[in-house]
Short mmCIF file of C-alpha atoms in Angstrom, two decimals:
data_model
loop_
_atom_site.label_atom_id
_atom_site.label_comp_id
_atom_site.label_asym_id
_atom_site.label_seq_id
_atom_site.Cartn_x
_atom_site.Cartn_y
_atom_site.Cartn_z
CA UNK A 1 38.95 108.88 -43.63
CA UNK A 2 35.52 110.01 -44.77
CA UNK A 3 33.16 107.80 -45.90
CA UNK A 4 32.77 108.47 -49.02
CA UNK A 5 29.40 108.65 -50.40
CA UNK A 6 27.73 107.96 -46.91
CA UNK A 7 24.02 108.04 -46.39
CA UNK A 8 23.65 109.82 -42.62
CA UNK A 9 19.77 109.34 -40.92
CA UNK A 10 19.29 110.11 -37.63
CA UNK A 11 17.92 107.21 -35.46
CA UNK A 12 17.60 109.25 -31.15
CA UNK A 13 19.56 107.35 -28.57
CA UNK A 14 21.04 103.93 -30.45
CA UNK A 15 20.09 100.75 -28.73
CA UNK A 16 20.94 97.24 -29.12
CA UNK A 17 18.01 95.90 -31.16
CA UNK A 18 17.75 98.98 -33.31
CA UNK A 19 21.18 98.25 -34.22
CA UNK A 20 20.55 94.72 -35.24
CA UNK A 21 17.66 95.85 -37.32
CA UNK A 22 19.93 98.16 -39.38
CA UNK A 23 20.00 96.79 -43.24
CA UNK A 24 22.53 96.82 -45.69
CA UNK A 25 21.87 99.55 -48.94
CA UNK A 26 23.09 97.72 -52.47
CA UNK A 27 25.42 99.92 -53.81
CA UNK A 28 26.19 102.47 -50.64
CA UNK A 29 26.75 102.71 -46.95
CA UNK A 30 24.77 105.09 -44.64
CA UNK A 31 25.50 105.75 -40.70
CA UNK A 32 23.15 106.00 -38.38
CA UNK A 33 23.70 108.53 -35.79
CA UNK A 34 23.31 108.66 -31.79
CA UNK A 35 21.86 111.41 -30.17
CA UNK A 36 23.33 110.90 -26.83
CA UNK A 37 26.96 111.03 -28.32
CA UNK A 38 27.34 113.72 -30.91
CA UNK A 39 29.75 112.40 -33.62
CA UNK A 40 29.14 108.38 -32.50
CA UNK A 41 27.67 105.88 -35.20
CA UNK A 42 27.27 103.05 -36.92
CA UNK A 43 28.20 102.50 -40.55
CA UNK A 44 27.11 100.00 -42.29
CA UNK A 45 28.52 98.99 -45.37
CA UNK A 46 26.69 97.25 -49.08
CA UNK A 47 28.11 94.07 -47.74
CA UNK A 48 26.17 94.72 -44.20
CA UNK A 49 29.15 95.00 -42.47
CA UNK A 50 28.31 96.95 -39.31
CA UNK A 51 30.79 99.22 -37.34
CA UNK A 52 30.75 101.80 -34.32
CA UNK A 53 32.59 104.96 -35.89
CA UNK A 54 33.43 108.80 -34.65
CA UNK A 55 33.53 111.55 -36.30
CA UNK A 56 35.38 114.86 -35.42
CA UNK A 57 36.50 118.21 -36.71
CA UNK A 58 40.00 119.06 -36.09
CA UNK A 59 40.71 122.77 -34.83
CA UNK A 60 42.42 123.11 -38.83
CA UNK A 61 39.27 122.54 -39.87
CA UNK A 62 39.83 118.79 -41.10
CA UNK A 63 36.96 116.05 -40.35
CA UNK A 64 38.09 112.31 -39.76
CA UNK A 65 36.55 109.30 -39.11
CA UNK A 66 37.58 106.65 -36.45
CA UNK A 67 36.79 103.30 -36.42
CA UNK A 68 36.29 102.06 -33.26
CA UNK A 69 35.47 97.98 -34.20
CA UNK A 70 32.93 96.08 -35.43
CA UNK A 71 29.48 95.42 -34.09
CA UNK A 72 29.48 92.67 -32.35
CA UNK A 73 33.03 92.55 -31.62
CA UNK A 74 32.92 94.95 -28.57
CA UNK A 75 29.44 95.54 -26.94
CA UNK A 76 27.46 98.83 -27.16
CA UNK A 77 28.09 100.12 -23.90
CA UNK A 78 32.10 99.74 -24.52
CA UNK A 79 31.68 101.47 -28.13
CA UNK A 80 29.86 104.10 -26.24
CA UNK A 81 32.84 104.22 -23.85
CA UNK A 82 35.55 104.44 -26.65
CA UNK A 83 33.87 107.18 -28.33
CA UNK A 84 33.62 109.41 -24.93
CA UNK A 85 37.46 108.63 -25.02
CA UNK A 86 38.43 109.46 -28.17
CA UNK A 87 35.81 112.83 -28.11
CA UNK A 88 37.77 113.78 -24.82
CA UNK A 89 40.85 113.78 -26.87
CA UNK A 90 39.77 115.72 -29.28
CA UNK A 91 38.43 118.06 -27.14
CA UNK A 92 42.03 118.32 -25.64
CA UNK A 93 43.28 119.65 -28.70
CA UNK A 94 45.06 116.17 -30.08
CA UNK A 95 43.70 114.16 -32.80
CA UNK A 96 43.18 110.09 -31.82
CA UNK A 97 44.44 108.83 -35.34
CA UNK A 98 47.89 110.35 -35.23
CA UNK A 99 49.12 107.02 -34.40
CA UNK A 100 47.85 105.02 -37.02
CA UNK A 101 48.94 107.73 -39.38
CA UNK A 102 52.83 107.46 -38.63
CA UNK A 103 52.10 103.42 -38.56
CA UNK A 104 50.68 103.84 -42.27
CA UNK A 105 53.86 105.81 -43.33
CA UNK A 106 52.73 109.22 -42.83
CA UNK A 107 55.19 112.22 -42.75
CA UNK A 108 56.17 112.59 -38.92
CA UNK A 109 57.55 115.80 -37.89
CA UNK A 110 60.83 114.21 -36.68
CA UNK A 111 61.38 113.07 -40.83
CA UNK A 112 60.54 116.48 -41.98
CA UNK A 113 62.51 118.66 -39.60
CA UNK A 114 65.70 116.66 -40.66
CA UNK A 115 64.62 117.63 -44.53
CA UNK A 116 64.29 121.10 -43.28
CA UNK A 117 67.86 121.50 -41.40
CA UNK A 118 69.42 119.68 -44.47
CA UNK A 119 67.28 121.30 -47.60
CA UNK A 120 66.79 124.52 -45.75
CA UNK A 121 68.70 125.94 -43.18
CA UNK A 122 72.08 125.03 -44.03
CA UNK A 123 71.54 126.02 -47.80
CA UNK A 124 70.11 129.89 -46.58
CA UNK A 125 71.75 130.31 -43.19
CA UNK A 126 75.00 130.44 -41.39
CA UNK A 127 76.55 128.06 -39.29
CA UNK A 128 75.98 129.54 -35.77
CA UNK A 129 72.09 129.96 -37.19
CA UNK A 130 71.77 126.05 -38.02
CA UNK A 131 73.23 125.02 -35.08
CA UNK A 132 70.49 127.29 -32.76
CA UNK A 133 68.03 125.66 -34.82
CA UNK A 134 69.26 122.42 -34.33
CA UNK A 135 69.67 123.09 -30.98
CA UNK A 136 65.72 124.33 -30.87
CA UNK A 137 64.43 121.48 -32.77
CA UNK A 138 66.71 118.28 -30.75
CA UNK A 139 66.33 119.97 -27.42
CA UNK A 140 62.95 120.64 -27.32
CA UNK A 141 60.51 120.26 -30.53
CA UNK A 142 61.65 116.89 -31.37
CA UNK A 143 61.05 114.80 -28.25
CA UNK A 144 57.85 116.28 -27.79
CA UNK A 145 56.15 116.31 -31.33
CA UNK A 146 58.73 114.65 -33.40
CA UNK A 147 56.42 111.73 -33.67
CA UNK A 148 53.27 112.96 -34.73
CA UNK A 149 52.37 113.13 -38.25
CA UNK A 150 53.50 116.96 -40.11
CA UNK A 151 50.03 117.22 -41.27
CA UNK A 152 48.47 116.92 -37.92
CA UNK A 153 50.52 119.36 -35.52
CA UNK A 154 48.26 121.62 -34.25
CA UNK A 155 47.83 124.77 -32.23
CA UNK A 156 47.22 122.85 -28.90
CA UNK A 157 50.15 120.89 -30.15
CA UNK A 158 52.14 124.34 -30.84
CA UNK A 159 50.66 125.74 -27.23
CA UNK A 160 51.99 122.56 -24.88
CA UNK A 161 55.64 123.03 -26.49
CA UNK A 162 55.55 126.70 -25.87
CA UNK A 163 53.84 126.20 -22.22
CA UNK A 164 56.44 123.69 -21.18
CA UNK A 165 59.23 126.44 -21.34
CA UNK A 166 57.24 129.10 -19.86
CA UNK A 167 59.92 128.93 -16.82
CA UNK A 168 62.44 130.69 -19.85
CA UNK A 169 60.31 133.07 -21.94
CA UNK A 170 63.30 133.94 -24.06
CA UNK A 171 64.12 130.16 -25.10
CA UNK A 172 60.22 129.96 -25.43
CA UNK A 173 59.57 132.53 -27.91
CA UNK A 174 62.60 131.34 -29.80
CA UNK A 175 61.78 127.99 -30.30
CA UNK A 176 58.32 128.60 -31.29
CA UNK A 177 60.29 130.97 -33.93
CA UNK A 178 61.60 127.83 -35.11
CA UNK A 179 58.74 125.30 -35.01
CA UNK A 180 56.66 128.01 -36.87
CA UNK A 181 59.33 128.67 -39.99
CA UNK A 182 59.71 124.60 -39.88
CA UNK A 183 55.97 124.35 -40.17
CA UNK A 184 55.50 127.19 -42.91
CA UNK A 185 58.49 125.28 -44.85
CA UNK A 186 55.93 122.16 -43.94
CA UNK A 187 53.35 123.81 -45.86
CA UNK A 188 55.36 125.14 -49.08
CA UNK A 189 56.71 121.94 -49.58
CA UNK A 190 53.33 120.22 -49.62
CA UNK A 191 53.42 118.34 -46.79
CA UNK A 192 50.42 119.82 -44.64
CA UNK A 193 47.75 122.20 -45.96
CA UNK A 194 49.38 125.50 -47.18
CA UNK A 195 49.13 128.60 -44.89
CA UNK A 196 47.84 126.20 -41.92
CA UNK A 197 50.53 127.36 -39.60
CA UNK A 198 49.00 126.61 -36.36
CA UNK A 199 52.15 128.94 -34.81
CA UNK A 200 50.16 131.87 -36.13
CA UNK A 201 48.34 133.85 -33.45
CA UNK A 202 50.31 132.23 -30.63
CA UNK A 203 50.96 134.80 -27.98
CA UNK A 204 54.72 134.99 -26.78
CA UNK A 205 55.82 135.98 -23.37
CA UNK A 206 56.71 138.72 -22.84
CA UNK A 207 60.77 139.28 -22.30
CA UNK A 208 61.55 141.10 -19.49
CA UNK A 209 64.67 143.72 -20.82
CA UNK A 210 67.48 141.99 -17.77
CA UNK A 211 71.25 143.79 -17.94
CA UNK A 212 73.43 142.83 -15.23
CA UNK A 213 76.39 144.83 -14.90
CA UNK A 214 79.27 144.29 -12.15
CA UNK A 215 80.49 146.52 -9.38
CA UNK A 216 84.35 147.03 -8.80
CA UNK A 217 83.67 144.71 -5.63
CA UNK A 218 82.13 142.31 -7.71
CA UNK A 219 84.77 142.26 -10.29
CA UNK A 220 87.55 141.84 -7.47
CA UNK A 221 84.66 138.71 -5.68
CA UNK A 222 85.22 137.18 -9.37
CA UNK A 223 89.22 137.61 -9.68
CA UNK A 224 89.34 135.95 -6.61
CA UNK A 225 87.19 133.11 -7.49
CA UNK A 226 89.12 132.36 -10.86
CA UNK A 227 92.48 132.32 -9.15
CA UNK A 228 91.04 129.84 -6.59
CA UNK A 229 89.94 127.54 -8.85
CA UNK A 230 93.17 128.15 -10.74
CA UNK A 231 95.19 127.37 -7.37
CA UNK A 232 93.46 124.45 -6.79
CA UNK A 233 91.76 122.69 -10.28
CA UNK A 234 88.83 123.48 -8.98
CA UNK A 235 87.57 124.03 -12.51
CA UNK A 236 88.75 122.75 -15.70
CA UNK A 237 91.76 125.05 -16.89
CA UNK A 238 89.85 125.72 -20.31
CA UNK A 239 86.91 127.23 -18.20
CA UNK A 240 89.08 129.82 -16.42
CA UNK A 241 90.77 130.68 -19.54
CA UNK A 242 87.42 131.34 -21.32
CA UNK A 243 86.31 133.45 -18.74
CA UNK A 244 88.71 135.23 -18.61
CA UNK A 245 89.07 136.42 -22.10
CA UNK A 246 85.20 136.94 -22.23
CA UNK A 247 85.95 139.50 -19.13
CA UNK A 248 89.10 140.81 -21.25
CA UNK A 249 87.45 141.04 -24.62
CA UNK A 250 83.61 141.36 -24.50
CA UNK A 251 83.39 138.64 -27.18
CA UNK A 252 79.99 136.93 -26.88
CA UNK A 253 80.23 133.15 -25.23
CA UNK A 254 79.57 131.35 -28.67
CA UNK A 255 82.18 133.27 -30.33
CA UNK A 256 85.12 132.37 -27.94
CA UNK A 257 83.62 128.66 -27.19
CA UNK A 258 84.16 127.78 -31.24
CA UNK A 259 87.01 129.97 -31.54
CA UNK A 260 89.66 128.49 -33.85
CA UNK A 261 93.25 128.77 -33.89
CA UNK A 262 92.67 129.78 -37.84
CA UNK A 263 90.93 132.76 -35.99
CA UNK A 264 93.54 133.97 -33.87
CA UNK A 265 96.21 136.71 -35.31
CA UNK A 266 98.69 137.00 -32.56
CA UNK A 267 100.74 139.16 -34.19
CA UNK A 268 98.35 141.29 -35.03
CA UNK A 269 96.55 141.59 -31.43
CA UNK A 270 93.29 140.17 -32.74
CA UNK A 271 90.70 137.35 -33.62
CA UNK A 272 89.39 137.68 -37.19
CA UNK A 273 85.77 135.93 -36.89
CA UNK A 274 84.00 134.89 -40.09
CA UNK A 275 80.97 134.02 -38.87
CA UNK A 276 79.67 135.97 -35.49
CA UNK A 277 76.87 136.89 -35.16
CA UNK A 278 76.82 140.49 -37.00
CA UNK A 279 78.82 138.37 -39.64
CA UNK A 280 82.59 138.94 -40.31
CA UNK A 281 83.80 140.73 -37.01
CA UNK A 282 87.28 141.49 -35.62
CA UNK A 283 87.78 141.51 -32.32
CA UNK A 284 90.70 143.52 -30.81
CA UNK A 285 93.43 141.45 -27.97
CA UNK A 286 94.22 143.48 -25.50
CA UNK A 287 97.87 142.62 -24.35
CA UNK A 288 96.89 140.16 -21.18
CA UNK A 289 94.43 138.18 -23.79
CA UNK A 290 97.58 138.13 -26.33
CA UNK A 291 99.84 136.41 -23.46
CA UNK A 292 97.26 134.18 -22.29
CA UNK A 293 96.55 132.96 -25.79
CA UNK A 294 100.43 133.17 -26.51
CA UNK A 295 101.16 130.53 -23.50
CA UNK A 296 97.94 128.31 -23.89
CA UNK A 297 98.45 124.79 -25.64
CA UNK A 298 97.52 123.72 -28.82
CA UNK A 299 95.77 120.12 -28.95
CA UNK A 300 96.85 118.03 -31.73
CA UNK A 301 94.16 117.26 -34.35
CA UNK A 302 91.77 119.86 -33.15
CA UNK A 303 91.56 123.26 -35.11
CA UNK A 304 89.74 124.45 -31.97
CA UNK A 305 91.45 126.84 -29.29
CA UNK A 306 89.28 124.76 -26.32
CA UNK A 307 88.41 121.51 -28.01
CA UNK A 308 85.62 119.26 -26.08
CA UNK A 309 86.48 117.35 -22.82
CA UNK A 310 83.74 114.85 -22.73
CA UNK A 311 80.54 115.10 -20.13
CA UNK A 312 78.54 117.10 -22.90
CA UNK A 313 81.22 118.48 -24.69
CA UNK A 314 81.56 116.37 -27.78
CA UNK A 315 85.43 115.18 -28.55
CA UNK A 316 86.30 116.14 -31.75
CA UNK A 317 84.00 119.74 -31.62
CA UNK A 318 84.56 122.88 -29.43
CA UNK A 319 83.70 123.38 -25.73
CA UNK A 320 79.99 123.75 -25.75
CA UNK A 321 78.89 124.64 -22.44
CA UNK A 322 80.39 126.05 -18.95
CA UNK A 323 77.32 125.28 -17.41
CA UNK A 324 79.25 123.55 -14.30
CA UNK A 325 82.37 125.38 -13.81
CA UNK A 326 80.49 128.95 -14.32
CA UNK A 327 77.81 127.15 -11.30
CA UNK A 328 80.95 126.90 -9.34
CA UNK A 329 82.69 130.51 -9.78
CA UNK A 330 79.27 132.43 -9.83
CA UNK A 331 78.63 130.56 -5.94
CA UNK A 332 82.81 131.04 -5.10
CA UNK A 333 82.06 134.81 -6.21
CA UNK A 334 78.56 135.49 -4.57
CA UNK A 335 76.89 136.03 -7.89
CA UNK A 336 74.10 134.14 -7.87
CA UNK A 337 72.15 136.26 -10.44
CA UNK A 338 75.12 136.81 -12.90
CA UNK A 339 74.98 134.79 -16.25
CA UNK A 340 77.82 134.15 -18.32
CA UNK A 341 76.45 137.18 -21.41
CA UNK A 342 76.41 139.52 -18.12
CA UNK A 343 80.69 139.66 -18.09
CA UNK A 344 79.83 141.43 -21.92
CA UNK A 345 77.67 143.41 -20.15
CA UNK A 346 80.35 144.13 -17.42
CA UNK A 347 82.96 144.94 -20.29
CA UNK A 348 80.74 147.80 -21.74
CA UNK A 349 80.13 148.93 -18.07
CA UNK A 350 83.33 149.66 -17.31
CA UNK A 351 84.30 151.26 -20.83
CA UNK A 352 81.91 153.59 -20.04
CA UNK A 353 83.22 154.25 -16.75
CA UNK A 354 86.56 154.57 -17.98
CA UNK A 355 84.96 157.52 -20.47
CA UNK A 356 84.55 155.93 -23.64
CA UNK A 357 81.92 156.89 -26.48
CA UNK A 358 79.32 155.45 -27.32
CA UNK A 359 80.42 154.73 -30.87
CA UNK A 360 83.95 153.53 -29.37
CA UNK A 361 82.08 150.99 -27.70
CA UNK A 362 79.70 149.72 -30.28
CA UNK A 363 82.77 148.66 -32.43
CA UNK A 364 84.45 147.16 -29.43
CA UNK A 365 81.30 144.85 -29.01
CA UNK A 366 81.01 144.51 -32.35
CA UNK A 367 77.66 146.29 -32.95
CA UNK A 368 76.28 146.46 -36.55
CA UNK A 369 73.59 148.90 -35.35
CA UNK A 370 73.88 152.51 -32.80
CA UNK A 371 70.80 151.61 -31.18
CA UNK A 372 72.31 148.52 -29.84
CA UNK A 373 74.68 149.97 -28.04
CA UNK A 374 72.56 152.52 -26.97
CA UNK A 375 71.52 150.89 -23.60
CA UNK A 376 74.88 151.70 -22.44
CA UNK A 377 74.22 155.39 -22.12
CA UNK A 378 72.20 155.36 -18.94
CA UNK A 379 75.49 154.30 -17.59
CA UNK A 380 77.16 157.30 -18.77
CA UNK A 381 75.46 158.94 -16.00
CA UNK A 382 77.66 156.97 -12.98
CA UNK A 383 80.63 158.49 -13.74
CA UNK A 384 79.55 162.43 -13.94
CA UNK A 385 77.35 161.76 -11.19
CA UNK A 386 80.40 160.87 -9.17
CA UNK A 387 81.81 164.28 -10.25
CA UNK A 388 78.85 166.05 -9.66
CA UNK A 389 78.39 164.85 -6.18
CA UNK A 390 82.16 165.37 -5.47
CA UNK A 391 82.13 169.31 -6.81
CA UNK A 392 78.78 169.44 -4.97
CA UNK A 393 80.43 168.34 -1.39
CA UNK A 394 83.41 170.68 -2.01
CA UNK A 395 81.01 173.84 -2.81
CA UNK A 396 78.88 172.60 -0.08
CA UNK A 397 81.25 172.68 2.57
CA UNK A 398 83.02 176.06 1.72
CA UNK A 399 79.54 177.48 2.02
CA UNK A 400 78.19 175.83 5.27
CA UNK A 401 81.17 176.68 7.47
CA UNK A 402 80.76 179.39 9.47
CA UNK A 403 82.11 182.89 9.92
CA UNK A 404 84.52 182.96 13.11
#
């Protein structure tokens, strides 16, 4: 903290003896400044007491005051070495008395971001929202700042997170989305200086547009694959299924992962989803996705059509991830590059091909918007290139063949 009331002189390079000559003030302490060490001191109190201090300006603007020890505790020299120490991290961005503010009780960002889920998110967003910002904040923002104090995160703070996951600029930029709207809630509710988002300014990667469609080959390379793995268990049986009707339907992952039996209308040739991610969407069963769901098993007390198996997969909850089976049919297949979102991708690819509209499509997928849908029409292209080329050969050989 500052000291309050301080009386600052000057006194050139502090030695040993001038430090000993330093006399208490009745009534208020003064600090007495080196000139080799910009920011290092000695305070000394009404009572005398003398102490080697440092003082720094956070990058919020904020100025503390860090005690190092008292004179005579530690020498000069090693007062003179602390202070170079705790200067250097400051210059790094981080602030030396974080510790000792989470030791005296202060706020740590770990505390807050559970307010924020609870108080927050769940009471203004839906379920597949909170659980991507859960996601964000255990994953990534909580082991690495979730024990600093709220009021102290700051932009070099904000810059390491976002630097760490520079490998994935999408997840990047996403969960510095969510550290800044947890940090702005931070600030409304009082527990750092309002408007002192240190997310501000922060420049995002830059996402690189990436659609992967598959070829007819391809498709076959990945029928092939899933029967394998069927034929021989290569897989977990819930992973081929959900591949499968991700190829069938173009449902997004998420959507068929937490898909519950509540959801499913049989009958009806359909799964009637209250919470996608457009909001209520239907999503239409073509008849090999009605059979498949027709013959697959129920699992008693789960509401879930592909309850958890364990190994990351929470029992009791949905299927979460097909990280490992989807590793093994993507290297069965020879598709290194394709990622599970590309088979919705591949659906819309071959609708096109097959000559639907535009429009046709968008409600297929789901699509709450035309433009969304509008990176399919490039592909448009494929199929009357194909005529073109074909009443182009035709016309070209009737009029190259000579006259006998």
């Amino acid at each position: 903290m500052r000291c309050q009331g301080a009386d600052v002189q000057s006194a050139g390079r502090l030695k040993q003896r001038a430090i000993e000559a330093l006399q208490p003030r009745p009534g208020t302490q003064y600090v007495t400044w080196d000139s080799e060490i910009k920011g290092f001191g000695v305070r000394v109190s009404p009572a005398g007491t003398k102490s080697f201090i440092v003082k720094y300006r956070l990058p919020t603007g904020r100025v503390r005051w860090a005690t190092i020890d008292r004179v005579g505790v530690v020498t000069l020299d090693q007062a003179r070495q602390r202070a170079r120490q705790l200067l250097g991290v400051v210059s790094a961005g981080d602030d030396p008395l974080r510790r000792k503010d989470v030791a005296r009780g202060a706020p740590t960002l770990a505390a807050v971001a559970d307010r924020f889920l609870e108080e927050h998110v769940k009471a203004r967003r839906k379920p597949a929202t909170v659980r991507l910002y859960r996601l964000a904040i255990d994953s990534h923002i909580r082991p690495l700042l979730g024990a600093l104090a709220i009021a102290d995160v700051s932009r070099a703070d904000v810059v390491r997170l976002h630097h760490r996951l520079r490998a994935t600029p999408v997840l990047a930029n996403r969960v510095l989305a969510v550290l800044s709207k947890l940090l702005s809630w931070a600030g409304d509710q009082g527990y750092r200086p309002a408007s002192s988002n240190p997310c501000r300014g922060v420049e995002k990667y830059k996402e690189e547009s990436r659609r992967r469609y598959l070829s007819p080959s391809e498709l076959k390379r990945l029928g092939a694959a899933l029967r394998i793995a069927e034929r021989y268990d290569s897989i977990p049986p819930s992973a081929i299924t959900v591949i499968r009707l991700l190829l069938l339907t173009g449902a997004r992952v998420g959507e068929i992962l937490s898909l519950r039996w509540s959801d499913v209308d049989l009958t009806g040739g359909a799964l009637r989803l209250p919470d996608s991610k457009s909001g209520r969407k239907t999503v239409l069963l073509p008849e090999p996705a009605v059979e498949m769901l027709h013959a697959w098993p129920r699992f008693a007390g789960s509401p879930f059509v592909f309850p958890g198996e364990g190994h990351g997969n929470r029992k009791g909850r949905h299927r979460v991830s097909l990280a490992d089976p989807w590793a093994w049919v993507r290297r069965r297949a020879r598709l290194a590059d394709v990622r599970l979102h590309d088979l919705r991708h591949a659906y819309a690819s071959v609708a096109v091909s097959n000559g639907q509209t535009l429009p046709v499509i968008g409600a297929l997928l789901g699509h709450t918007q035309a433009a969304t849908t509008q990176r399919y029409a490039h592909l448009m292209d494929d199929p009357l290139r194909v005529a073109s080329d074909a009443t182009a050969a035709t016309i070209s050989a009737a009029i190259s063949r000579r006259s006998r």
